[in-house]
Coordinates of C-alpha atoms in Angstrom, one line a residue:
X1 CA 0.0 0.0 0.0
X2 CA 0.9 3.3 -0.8
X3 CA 2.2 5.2 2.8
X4 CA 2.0 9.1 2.2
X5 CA 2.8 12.0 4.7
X6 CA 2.8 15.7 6.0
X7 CA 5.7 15.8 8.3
X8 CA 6.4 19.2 7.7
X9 CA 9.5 19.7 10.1
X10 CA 11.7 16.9 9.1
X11 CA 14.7 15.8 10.0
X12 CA 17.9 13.3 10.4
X13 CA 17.1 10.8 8.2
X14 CA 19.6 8.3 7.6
X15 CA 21.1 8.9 4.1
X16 CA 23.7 8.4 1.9
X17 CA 25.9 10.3 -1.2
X18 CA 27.8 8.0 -3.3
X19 CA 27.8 9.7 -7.0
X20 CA 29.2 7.7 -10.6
X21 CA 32.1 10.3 -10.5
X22 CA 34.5 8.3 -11.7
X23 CA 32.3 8.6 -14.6
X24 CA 32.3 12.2 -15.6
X25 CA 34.6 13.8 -17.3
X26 CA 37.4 16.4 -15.6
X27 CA 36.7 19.6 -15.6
X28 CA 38.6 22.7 -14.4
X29 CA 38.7 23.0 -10.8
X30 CA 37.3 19.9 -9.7
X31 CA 40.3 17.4 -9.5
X32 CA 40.3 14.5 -11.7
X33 CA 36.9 13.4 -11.8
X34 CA 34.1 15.9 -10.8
X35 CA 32.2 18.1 -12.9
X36 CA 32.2 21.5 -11.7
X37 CA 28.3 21.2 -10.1
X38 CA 29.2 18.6 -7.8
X39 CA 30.8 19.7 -4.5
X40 CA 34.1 17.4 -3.9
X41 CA 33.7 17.9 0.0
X42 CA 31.0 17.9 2.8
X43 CA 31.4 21.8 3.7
X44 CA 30.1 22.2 0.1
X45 CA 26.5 20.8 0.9
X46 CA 27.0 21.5 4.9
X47 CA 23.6 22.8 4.8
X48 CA 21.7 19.7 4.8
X49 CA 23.2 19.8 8.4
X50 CA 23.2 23.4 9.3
X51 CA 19.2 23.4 9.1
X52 CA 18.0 20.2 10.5
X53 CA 16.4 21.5 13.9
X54 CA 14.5 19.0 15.1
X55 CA 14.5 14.8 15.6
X56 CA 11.3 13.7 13.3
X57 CA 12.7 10.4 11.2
X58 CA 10.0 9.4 9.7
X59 CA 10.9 7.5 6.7
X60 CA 13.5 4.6 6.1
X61 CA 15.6 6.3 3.1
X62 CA 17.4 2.9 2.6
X63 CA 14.0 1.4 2.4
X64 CA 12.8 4.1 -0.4
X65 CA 16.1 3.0 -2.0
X66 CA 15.1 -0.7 -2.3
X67 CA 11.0 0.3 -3.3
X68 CA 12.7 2.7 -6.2
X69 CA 15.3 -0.5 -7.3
X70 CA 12.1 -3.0 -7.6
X71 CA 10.2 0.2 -9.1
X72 CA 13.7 0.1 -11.9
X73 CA 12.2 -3.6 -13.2
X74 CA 8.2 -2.9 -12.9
X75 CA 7.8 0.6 -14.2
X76 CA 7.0 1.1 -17.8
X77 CA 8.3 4.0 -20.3
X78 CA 5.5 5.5 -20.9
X79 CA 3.4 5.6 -17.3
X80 CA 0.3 7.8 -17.3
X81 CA 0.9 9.3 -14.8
X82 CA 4.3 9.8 -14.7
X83 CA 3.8 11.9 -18.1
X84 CA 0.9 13.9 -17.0
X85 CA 2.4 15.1 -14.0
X86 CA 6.3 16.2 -15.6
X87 CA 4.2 17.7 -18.8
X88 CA 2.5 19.8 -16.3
X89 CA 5.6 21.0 -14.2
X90 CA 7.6 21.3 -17.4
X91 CA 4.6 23.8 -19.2
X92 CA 5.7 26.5 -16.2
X93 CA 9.3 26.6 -18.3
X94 CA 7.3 28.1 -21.1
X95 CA 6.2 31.1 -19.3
X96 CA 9.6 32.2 -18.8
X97 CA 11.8 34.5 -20.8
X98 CA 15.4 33.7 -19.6
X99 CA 16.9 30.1 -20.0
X100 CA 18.5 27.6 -17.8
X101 CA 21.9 25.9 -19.0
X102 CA 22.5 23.9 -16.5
X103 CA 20.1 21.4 -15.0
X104 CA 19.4 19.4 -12.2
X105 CA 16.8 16.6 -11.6
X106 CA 15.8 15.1 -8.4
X107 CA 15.1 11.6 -8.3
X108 CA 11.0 10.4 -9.2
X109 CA 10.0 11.4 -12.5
X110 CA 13.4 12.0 -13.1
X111 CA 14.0 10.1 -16.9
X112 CA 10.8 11.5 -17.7
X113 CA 11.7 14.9 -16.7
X114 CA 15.2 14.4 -18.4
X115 CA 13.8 13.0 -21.8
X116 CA 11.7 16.1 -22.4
X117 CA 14.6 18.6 -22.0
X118 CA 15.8 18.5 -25.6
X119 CA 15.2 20.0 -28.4
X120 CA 17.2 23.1 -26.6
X121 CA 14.1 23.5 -24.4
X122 CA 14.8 26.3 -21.9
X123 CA 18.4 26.8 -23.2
X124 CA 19.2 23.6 -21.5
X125 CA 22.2 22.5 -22.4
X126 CA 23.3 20.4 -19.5
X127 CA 21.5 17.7 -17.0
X128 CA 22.6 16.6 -13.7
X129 CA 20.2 13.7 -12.6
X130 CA 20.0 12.5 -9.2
X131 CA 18.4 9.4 -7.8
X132 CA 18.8 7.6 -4.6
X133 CA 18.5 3.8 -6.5
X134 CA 21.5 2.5 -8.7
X135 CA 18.8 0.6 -10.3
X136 CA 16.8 3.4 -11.2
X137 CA 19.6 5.2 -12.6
X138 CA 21.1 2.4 -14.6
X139 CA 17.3 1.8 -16.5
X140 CA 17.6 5.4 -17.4
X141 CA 20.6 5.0 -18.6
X142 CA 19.6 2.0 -21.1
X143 CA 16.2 3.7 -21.9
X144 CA 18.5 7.2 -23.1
X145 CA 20.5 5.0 -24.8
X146 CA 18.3 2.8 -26.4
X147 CA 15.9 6.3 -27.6
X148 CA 19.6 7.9 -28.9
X149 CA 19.3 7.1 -32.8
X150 CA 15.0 7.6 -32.4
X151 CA 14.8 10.9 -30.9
X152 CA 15.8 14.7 -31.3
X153 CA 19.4 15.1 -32.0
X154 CA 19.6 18.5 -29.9
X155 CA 20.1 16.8 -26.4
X156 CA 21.7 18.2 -23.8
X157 CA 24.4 16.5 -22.2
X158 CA 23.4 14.0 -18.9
X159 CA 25.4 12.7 -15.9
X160 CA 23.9 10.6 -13.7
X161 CA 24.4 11.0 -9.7
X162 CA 23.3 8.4 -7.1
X163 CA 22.6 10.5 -4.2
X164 CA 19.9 11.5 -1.4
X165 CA 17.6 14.7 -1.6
X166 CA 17.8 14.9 2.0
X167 CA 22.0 15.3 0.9
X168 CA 22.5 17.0 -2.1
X169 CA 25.8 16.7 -3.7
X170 CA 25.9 20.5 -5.4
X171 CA 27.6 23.3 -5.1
X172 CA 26.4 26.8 -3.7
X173 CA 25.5 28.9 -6.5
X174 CA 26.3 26.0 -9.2
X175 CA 22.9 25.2 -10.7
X176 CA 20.1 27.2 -13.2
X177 CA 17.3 25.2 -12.6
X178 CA 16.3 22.5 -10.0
X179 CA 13.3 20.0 -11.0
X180 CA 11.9 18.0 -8.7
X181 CA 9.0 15.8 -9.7
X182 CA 7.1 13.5 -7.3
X183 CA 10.0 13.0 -4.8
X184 CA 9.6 15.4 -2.3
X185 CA 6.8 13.8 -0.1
X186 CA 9.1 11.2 0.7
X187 CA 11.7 13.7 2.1
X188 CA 12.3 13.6 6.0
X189 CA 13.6 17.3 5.7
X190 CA 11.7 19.0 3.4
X191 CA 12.2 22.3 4.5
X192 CA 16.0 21.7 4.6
X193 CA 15.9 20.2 1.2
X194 CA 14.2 23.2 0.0
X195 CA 17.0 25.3 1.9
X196 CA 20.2 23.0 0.1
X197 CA 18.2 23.5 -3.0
X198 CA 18.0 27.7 -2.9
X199 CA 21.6 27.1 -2.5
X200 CA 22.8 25.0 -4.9
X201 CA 21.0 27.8 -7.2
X202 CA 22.2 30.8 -8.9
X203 CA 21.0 33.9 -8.2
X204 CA 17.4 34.4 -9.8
X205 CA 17.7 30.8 -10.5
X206 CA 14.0 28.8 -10.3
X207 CA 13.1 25.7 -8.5
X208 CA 10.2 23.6 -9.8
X209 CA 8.6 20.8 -7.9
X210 CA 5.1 18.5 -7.9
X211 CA 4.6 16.2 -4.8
X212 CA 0.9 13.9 -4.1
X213 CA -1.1 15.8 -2.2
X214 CA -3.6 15.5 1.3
X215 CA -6.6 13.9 -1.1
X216 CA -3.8 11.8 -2.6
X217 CA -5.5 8.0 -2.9
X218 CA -8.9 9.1 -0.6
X219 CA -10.3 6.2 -2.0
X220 CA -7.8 3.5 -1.1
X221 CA -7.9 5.3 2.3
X222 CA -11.6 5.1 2.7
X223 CA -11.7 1.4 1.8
X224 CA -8.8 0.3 4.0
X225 CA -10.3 2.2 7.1
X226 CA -13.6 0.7 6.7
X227 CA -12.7 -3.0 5.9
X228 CA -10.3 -2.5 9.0
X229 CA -12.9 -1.0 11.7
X230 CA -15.4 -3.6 10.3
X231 CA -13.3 -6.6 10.7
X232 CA -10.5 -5.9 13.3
X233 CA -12.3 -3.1 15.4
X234 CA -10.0 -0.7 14.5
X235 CA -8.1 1.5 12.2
X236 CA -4.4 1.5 11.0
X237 CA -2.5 3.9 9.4
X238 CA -2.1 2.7 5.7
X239 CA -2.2 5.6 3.6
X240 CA 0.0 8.2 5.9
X241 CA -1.1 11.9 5.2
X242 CA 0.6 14.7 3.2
X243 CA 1.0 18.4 2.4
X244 CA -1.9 20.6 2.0
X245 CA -1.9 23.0 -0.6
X246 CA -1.9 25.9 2.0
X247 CA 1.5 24.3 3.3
X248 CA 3.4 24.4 0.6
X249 CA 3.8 28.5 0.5
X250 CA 5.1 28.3 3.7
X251 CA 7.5 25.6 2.8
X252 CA 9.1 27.5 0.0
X253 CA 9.1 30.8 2.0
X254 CA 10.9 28.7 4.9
X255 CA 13.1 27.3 1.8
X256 CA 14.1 30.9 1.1
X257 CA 12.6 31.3 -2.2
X258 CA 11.1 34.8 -3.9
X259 CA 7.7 34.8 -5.7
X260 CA 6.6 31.4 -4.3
X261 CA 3.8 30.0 -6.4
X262 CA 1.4 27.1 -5.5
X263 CA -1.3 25.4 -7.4
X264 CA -3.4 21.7 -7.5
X265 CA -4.3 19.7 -9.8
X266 CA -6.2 16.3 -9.8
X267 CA -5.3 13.6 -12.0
X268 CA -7.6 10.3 -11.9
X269 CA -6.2 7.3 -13.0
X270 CA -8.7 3.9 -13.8
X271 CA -7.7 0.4 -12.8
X272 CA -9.5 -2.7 -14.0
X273 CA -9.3 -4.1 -10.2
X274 CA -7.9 -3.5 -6.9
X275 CA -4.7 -5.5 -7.2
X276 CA -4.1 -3.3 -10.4
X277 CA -3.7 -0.4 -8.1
X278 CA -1.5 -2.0 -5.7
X279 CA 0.6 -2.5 -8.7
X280 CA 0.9 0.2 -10.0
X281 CA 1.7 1.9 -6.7
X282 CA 4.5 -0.3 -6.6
X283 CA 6.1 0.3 -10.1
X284 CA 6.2 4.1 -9.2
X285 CA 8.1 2.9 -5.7
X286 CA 5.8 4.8 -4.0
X287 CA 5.6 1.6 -1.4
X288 CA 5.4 2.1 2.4
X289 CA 8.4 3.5 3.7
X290 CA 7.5 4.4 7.7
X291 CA 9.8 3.6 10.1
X292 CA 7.0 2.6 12.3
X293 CA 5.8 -0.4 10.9
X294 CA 2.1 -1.2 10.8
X295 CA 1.0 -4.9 10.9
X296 CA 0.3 -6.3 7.5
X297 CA -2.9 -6.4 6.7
X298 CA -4.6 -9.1 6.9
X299 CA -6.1 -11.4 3.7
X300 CA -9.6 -11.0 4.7
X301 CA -9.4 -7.8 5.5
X302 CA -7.8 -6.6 2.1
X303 CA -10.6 -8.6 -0.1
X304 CA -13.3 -6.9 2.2
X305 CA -10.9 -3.4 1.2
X306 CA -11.0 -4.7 -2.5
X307 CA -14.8 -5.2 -2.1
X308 CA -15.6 -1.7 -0.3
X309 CA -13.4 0.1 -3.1
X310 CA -15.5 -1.5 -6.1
X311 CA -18.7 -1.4 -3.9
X312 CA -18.3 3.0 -3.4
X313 CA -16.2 3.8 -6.6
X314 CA -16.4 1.8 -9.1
X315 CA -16.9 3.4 -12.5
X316 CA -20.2 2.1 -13.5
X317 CA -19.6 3.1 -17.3
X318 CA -16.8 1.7 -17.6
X319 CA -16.5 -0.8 -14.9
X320 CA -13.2 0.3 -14.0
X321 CA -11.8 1.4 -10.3
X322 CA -10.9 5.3 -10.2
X323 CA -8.0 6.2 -8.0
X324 CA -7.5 9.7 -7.5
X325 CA -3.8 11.7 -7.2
X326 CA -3.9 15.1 -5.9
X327 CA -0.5 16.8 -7.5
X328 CA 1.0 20.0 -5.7
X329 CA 3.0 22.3 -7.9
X330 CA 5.5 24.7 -6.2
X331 CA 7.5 27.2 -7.9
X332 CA 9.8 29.7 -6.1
X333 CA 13.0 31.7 -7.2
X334 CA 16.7 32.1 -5.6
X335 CA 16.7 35.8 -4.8
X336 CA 17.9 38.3 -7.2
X337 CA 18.2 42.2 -7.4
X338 CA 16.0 42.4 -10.4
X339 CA 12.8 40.7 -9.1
X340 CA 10.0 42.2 -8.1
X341 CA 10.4 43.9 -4.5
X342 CA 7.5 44.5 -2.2
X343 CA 6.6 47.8 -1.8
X344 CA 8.1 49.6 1.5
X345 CA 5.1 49.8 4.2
X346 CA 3.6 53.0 3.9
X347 CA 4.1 53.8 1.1
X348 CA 0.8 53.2 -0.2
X349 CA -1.8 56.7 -1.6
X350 CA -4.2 55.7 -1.8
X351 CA -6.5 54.0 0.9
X352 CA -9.1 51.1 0.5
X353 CA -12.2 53.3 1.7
X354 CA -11.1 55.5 -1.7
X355 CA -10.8 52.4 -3.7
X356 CA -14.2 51.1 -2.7
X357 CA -15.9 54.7 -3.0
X358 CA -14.4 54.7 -6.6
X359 CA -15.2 50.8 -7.9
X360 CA -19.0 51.7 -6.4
X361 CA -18.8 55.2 -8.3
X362 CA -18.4 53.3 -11.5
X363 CA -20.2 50.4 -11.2
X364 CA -23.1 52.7 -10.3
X365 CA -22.6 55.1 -13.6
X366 CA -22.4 51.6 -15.5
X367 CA -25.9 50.6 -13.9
X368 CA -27.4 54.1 -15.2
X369 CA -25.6 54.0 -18.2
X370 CA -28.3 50.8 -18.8

């Protein structure tokens, strides 16, 4: 089952960096083996450290790590989902006038993300792709390889990183753009991932981000909770909550970012059965990865679940079972000069009693004007 959270103040969570360097190649000022975006030494991404406040562990990292390695051999190349989510996070480069050379992508979507940069998209010329599974990054590799001679010649150039969001490998004031698509909700830290993130930025550079949502799976949620209370006499926590959308604002302003934006979007996906949504759940590696571990559920309990979700859901047209993901979309910028400033307090001349006099002046010469 899917195991989803709002843990808002994260922190230590045991992780890991342990990047393909040997695999890049040199590049002035980075020794040997490390391109110029990666930091060669842990003062470079001491931040991870320097804003990690409280105790909270919630989730097993090395246990995401395994989920994302089985996700490498179930997950298809063209997921539904998957697609609909990046293309949506992607549109918001198209809105802006300046371009991002250099690029990094955290972990989730991340091939998907990656595979719809060409075609000089942005002004990306360069890709730094991060995930925490070896097995995850070495299908991305073989999928980018095997697309090479079938796809847009205009690519930009990709390195892949194995690494930890809660620990990212960058340098300050190294990267253009950060992408981060349906990986964040499994983040102990979140707002110190938001903070290493602002730095790794340039100035004026933008972070983009989508991450499931509070009404993420309320159907799956519903039916587990009812077969459970019905059958054992009580509940257990199998779908773990998340974000809300009024959260994430506060999140990037915490994060440090200028012009936060925040919007929602619901994308419903139809299975022909309940075991087909279990599935899929699992070829995303979006698996339960809580420390504290619930009892499994039991086998009468999850065909009474199965029974309750077709019994309140189903899709009677097309006899299918609906599963709904609620997709938050963040957007904030690393400050700059040469964004917009608020103006000083004040300042302001004129008052709101003026403003309201005026809009009812003219709404009342429109109404005589009828």
């Amino acid at each position: 089952m899917l195991a989803l959270r709002q843990a808002l103040r994260r922190s230590h969570a045991v992780g890991f960096l342990s990047a393909y360097l040997s695999k890049f190649p040199a590049e002035k000022g980075c020794g040997n083996s490390c391109p110029r975006h990666i930091a060669t030494s842990a003062s470079a991404y001491a931040v991870g450290d320097s804003t990690r406040t409280g105790s909270l562990d919630l989730f097993d990292r090395q246990l995401k790590r395994a989920h994302r390695n089985r996700a490498a051999l179930l997950q298809t190349a063209d997921d539904p989902l998957l697609a609909a989510v990046t293309e949506a996070l992607l549109d918001r480069l198209e809105d802006c006038k300046r371009t991002f050379p250099t690029v990094a992508v955290l972990g989730g979507a991340g091939d998907v993300v990656t595979s719809r940069l060409s075609n000089g998209r942005a002004g990306i010329t360069k890709v730094l792709q991060m995930d925490i599974s070896p097995g995850m990054l070495q299908r991305d590799q073989a999928l980018a390889q095997a697309s090479a001679g079938r796809s847009a010649q205009n690519k930009p150039e990709v390195h892949y990183i194995e690494g930890d969001e809660e620990f990212l490998p960058f340098k300050a004031g190294s990267i253009d753009l950060i992408v981060s698509c349906l990986s964040c909700h499994w983040v102990n830290d979140l707002p110190g991932m938001l903070q290493q993130c602002r730095r790794a930025l340039k100035p004026d550079g933008l972070f983009l981000a989508a991450m499931f949502g509070g009404d993420t799976l309320h159907e799956l949620r519903v039916s587990c909770n009812l077969a459970e209370e019905e059958l054992q006499g009580g509940v257990s926590q199998r779908v773990s909550p998340l974000a809300q959308v009024r959260d994430c604002g506060s999140l990037l302003t915490v994060g440090g970012f200028n012009i936060p934006a925040v919007d929602v979007d619901d994308i419903t996906i139809h299975y022909k059965d309940f075991q087909g949504v279990v599935n899929h759940l699992r070829a995303l590696g979006e698996s339960n990865a809580v420390r504290t571990k619930q009892p499994l559920m039991r086998k009468a309990t999850a065909q009474r679940a199965a029974a309750i979700y077709k019994e309140r859901f189903e899709d009677q047209d097309s006899s299918t079972l609906p599963a709904t993901f609620q997709v938050l979309y963040m957007t904030g910028w690393a400050p700059h000069a040469s964004q917009q400033q608020p103006s000083r307090r004040g300042s302001a001349t004129v008052s709101f009693e003026d403003l309201q006099d005026a809009l009812k002046e003219q709404s009342d010469k429109a109404g005589n004007a009828k």
